[in-house]
GROMACS .gro file of C-alpha atoms in nm:
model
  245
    1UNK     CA    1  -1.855   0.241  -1.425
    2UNK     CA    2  -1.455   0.290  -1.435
    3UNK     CA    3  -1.235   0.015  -1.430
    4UNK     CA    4  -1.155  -0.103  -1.057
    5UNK     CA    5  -0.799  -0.101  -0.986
    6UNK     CA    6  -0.633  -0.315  -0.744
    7UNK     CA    7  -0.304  -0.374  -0.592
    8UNK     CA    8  -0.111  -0.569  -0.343
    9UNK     CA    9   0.195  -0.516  -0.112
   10UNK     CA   10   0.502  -0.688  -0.065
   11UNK     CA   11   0.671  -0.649   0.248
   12UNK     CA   12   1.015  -0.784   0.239
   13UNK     CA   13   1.279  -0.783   0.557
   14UNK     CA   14   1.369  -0.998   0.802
   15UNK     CA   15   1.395  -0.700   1.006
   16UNK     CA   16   0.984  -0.645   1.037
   17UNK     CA   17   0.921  -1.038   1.074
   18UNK     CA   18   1.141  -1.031   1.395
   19UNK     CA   19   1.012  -0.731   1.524
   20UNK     CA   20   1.339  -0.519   1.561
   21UNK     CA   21   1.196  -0.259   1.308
   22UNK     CA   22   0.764  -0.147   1.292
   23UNK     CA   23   0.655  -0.095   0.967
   24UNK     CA   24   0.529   0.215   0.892
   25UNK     CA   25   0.515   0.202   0.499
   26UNK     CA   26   0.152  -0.028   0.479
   27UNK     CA   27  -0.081   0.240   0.622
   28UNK     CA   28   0.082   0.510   0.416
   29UNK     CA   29   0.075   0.318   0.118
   30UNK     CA   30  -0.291   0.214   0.168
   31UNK     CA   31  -0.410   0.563   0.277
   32UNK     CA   32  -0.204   0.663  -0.085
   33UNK     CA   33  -0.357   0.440  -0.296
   34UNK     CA   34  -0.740   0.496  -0.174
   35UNK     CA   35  -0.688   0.833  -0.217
   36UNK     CA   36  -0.562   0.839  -0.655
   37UNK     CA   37  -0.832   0.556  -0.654
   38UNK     CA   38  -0.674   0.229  -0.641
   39UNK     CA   39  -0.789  -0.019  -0.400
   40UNK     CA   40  -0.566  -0.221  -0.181
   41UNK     CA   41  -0.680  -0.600  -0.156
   42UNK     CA   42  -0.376  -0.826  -0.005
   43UNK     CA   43  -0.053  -0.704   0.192
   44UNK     CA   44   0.205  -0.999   0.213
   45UNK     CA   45   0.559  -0.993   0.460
   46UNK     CA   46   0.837  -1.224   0.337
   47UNK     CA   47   1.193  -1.248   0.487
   48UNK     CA   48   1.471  -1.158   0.284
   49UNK     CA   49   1.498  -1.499   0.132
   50UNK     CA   50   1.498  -1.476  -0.249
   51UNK     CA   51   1.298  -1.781  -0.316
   52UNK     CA   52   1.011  -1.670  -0.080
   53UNK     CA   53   1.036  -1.345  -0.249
   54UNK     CA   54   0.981  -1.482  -0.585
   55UNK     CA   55   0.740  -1.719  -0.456
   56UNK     CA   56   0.484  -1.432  -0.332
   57UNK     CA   57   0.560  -1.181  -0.607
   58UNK     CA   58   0.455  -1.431  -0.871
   59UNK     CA   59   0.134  -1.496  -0.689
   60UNK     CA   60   0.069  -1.090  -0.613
   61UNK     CA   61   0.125  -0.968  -0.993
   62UNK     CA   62  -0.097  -1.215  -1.173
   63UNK     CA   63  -0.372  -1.109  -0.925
   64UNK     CA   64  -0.345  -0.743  -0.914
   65UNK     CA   65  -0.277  -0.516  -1.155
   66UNK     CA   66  -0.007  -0.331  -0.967
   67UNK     CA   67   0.234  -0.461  -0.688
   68UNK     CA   68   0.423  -0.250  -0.443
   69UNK     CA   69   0.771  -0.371  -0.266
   70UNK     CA   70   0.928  -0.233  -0.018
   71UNK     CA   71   1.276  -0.319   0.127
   72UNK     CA   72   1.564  -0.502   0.036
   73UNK     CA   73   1.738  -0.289  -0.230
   74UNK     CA   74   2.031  -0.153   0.016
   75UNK     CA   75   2.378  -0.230   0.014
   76UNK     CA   76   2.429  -0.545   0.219
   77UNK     CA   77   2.448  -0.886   0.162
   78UNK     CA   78   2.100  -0.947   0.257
   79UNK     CA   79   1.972  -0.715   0.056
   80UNK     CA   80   1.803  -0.908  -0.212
   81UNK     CA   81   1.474  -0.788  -0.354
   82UNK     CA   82   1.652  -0.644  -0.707
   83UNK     CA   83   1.761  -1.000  -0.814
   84UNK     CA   84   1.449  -1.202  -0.666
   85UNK     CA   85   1.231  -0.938  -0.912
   86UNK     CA   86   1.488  -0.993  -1.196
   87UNK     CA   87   1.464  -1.408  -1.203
   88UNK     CA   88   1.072  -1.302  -1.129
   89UNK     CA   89   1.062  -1.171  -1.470
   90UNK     CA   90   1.353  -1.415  -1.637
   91UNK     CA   91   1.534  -1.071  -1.758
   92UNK     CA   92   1.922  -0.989  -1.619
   93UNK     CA   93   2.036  -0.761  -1.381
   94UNK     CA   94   2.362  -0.537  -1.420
   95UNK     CA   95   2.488  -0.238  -1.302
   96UNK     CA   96   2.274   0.066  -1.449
   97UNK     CA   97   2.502   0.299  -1.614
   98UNK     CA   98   2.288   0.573  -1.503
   99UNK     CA   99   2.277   0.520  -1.161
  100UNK     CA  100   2.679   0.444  -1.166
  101UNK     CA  101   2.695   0.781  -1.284
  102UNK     CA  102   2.527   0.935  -0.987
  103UNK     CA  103   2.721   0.731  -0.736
  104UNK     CA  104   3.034   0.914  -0.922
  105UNK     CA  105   2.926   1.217  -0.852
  106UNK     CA  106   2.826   1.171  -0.501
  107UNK     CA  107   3.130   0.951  -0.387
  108UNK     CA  108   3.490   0.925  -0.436
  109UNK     CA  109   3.636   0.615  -0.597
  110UNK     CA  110   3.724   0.460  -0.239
  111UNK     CA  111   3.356   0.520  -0.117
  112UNK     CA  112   3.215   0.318  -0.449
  113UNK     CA  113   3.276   0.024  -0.275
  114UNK     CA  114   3.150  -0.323  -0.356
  115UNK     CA  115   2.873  -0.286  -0.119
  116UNK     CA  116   2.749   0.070  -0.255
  117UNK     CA  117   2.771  -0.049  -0.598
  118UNK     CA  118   2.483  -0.307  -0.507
  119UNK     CA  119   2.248  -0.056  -0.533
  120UNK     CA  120   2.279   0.014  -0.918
  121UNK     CA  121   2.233  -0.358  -0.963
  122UNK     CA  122   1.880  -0.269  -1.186
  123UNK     CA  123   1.679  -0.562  -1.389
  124UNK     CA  124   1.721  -0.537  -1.760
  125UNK     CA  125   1.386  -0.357  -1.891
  126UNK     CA  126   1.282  -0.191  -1.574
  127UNK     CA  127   1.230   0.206  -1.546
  128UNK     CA  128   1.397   0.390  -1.295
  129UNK     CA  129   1.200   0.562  -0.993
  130UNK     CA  130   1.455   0.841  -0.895
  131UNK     CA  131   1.514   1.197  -0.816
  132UNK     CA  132   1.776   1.451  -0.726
  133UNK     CA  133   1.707   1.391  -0.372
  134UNK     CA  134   1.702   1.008  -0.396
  135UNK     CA  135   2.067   0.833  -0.423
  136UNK     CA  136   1.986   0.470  -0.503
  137UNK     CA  137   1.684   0.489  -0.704
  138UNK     CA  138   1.345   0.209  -0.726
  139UNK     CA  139   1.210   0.064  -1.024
  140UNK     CA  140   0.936  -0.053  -1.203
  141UNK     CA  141   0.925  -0.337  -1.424
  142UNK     CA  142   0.612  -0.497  -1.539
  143UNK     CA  143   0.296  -0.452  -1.285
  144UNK     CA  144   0.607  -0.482  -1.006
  145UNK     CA  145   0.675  -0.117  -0.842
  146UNK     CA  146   1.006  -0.196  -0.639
  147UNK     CA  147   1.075   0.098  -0.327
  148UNK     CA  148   1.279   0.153  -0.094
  149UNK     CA  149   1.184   0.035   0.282
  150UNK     CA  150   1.311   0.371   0.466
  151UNK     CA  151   0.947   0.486   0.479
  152UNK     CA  152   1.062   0.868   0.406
  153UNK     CA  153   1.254   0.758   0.059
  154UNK     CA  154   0.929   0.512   0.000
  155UNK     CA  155   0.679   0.813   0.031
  156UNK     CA  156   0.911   1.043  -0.215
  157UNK     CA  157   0.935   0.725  -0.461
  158UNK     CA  158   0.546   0.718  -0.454
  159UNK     CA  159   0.458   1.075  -0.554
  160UNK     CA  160   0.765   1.055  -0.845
  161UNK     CA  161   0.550   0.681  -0.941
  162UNK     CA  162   0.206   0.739  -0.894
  163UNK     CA  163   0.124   0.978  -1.204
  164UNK     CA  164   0.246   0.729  -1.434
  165UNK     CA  165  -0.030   0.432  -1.277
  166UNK     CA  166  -0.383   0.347  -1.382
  167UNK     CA  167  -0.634   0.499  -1.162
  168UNK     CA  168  -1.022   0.394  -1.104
  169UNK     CA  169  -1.315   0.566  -0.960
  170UNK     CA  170  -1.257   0.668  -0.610
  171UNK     CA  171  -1.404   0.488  -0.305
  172UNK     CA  172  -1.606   0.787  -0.154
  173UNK     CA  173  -1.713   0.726   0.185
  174UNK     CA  174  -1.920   0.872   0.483
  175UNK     CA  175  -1.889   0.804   0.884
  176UNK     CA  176  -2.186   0.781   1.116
  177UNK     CA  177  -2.169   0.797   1.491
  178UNK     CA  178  -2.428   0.519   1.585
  179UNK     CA  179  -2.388   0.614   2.013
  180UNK     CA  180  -2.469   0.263   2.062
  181UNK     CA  181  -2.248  -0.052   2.127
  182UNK     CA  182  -2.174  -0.255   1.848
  183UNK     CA  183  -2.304  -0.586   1.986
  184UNK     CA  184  -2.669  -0.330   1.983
  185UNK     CA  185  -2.686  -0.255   1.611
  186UNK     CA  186  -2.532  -0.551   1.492
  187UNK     CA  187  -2.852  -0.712   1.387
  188UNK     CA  188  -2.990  -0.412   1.216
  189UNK     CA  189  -2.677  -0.398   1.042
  190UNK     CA  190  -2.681  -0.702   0.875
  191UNK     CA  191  -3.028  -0.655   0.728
  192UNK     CA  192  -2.975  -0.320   0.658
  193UNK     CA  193  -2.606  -0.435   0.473
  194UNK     CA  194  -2.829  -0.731   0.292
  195UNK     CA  195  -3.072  -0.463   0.178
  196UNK     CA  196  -2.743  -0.228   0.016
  197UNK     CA  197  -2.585  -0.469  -0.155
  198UNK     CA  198  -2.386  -0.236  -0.332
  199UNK     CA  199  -2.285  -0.031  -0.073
  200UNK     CA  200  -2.011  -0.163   0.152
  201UNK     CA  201  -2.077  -0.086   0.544
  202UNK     CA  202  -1.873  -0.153   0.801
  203UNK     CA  203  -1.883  -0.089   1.232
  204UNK     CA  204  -1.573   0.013   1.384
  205UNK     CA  205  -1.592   0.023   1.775
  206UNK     CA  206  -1.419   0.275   1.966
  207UNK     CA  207  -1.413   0.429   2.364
  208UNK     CA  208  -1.554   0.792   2.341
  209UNK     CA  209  -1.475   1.058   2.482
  210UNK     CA  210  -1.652   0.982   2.811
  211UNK     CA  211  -1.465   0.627   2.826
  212UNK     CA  212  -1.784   0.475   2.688
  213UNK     CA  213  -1.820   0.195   2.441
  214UNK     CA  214  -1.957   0.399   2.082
  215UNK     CA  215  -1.937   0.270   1.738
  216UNK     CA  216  -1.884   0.419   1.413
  217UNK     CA  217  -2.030   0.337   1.110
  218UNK     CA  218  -1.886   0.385   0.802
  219UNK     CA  219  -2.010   0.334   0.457
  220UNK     CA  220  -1.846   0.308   0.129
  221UNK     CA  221  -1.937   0.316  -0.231
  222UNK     CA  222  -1.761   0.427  -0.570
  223UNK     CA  223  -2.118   0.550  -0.692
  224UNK     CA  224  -2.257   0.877  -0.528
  225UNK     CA  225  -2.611   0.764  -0.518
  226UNK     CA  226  -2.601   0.450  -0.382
  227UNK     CA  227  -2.373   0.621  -0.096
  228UNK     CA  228  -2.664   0.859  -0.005
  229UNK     CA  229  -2.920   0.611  -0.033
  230UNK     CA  230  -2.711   0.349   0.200
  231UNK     CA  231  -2.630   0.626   0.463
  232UNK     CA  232  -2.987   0.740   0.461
  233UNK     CA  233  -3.083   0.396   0.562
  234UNK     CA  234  -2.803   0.393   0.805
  235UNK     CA  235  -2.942   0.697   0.951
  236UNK     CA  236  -3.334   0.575   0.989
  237UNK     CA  237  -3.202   0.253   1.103
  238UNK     CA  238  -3.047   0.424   1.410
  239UNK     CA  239  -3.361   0.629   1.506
  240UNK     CA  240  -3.569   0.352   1.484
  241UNK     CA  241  -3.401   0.206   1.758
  242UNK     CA  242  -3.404   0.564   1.934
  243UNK     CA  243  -2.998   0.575   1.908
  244UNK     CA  244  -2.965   0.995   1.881
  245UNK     CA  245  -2.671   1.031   1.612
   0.00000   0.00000   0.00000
């Protein structure tokens, strides 16, 4: 069986804790990661507070084998993530001459202001996540992928990152409508989950479309077999308690 690869997310902004901004970046990054067949186990959201930053980064990285940041690599004062990750990994941070060079290009010497100039502030050692279409670029630096927060730039960082990262088998998964309330199947469920160890199975309730409680019923494994064998069961389970499907 391939490897299993995992990951966690790091949230950073005081912006999201407070509610003034809705995150959109976990469910794309989640949705992302599933799909090139690395699972998402822990999402973490910090303020923009270096030592908290530092704090949950060094807890995410020696548990997964890739992180994800987004946020906090803008031009303002509170804008922090760059030299949290830096003391994260003991290296320096300075100005990348690479990314000053872009900033020349694209603004005039009175533009390249202190606060613009922020964003070339790079740790020593990391590799650049950029394009042509992306100003102030990410970075990755150990297991540590650092993006941007606007979840548009974040998504192009992602497809520019993602060839480069370890992959494992895909999670392959089938749905089941059970027409039957959760609270009815839930007993059956759990046997029939004991039974399929291997196979994970979950019940997501939902209204359908005649208002009416339904459930779904989906089931997950990395190995083809043991997905048809646990559905199969899911399947009898329902018509032996005469629930149509």
């Amino acid at each position: 069986m391939t490897e299993i690869v995992t990951a966690g997310v790091l949230v950073i902004g005081d912006e999201i804790l407070s509610g003034r901004t809705k995150d959109q970046n976990i469910g794309f990054i989640a949705e992302y990661l599933t799909n090139i067949g690395i699972d998402l186990r822990e999402v973490r959201v910090v303020a923009d507070d270096e030592a908290a930053i530092i704090e949950a980064l060094d807890a995410l990285r020696a548990r997964y084998h890739y992180v994800f940041t987004t946020g906090g690599i803008g031009p303002t004062h509170d804008d922090v993530t760059a030299d949290a990750v830096a003391k994260a990994f003991g290296v320096g941070i300075d100005h990348h001459p690479e990314v000053v060079a872009r900033f020349r290009e694209r603004f005039t010497e009175a533009e390249l202001n202190e606060a613009r100039l922020r964003m070339t502030r790079i740790p020593d050692g990391a590799e650049l996540i950029q394009s042509a279409t992306i100003l102030a670029p990410g970075f990755k630096i150990g297991n540590v992928i650092v993006l941007a927060g606007v979840p548009s730039i974040m998504q192009a960082m992602m497809d520019i990152v993602s060839p480069k990262l370890k992959s494992g088998a895909r999670m392959l998964s089938e749905t089941i409508r059970a027409n039957a309330r959760e609270g009815d199947i839930g007993g059956p469920l759990r046997k029939l989950a004991e039974a399929h160890p291997e196979a994970i199975i979950g019940s997501y309730p939902f209204l359908d479309e005649d208002r009416k409680p339904n459930t779904n019923l989906v089931v997950r494994s990395r190995d083809p077999e043991v997905l048809r064998a646990a559905v199969a069961a899911v399947k009898e389970m329902l018509t032996t308690l005469h629930v149509p499907h």
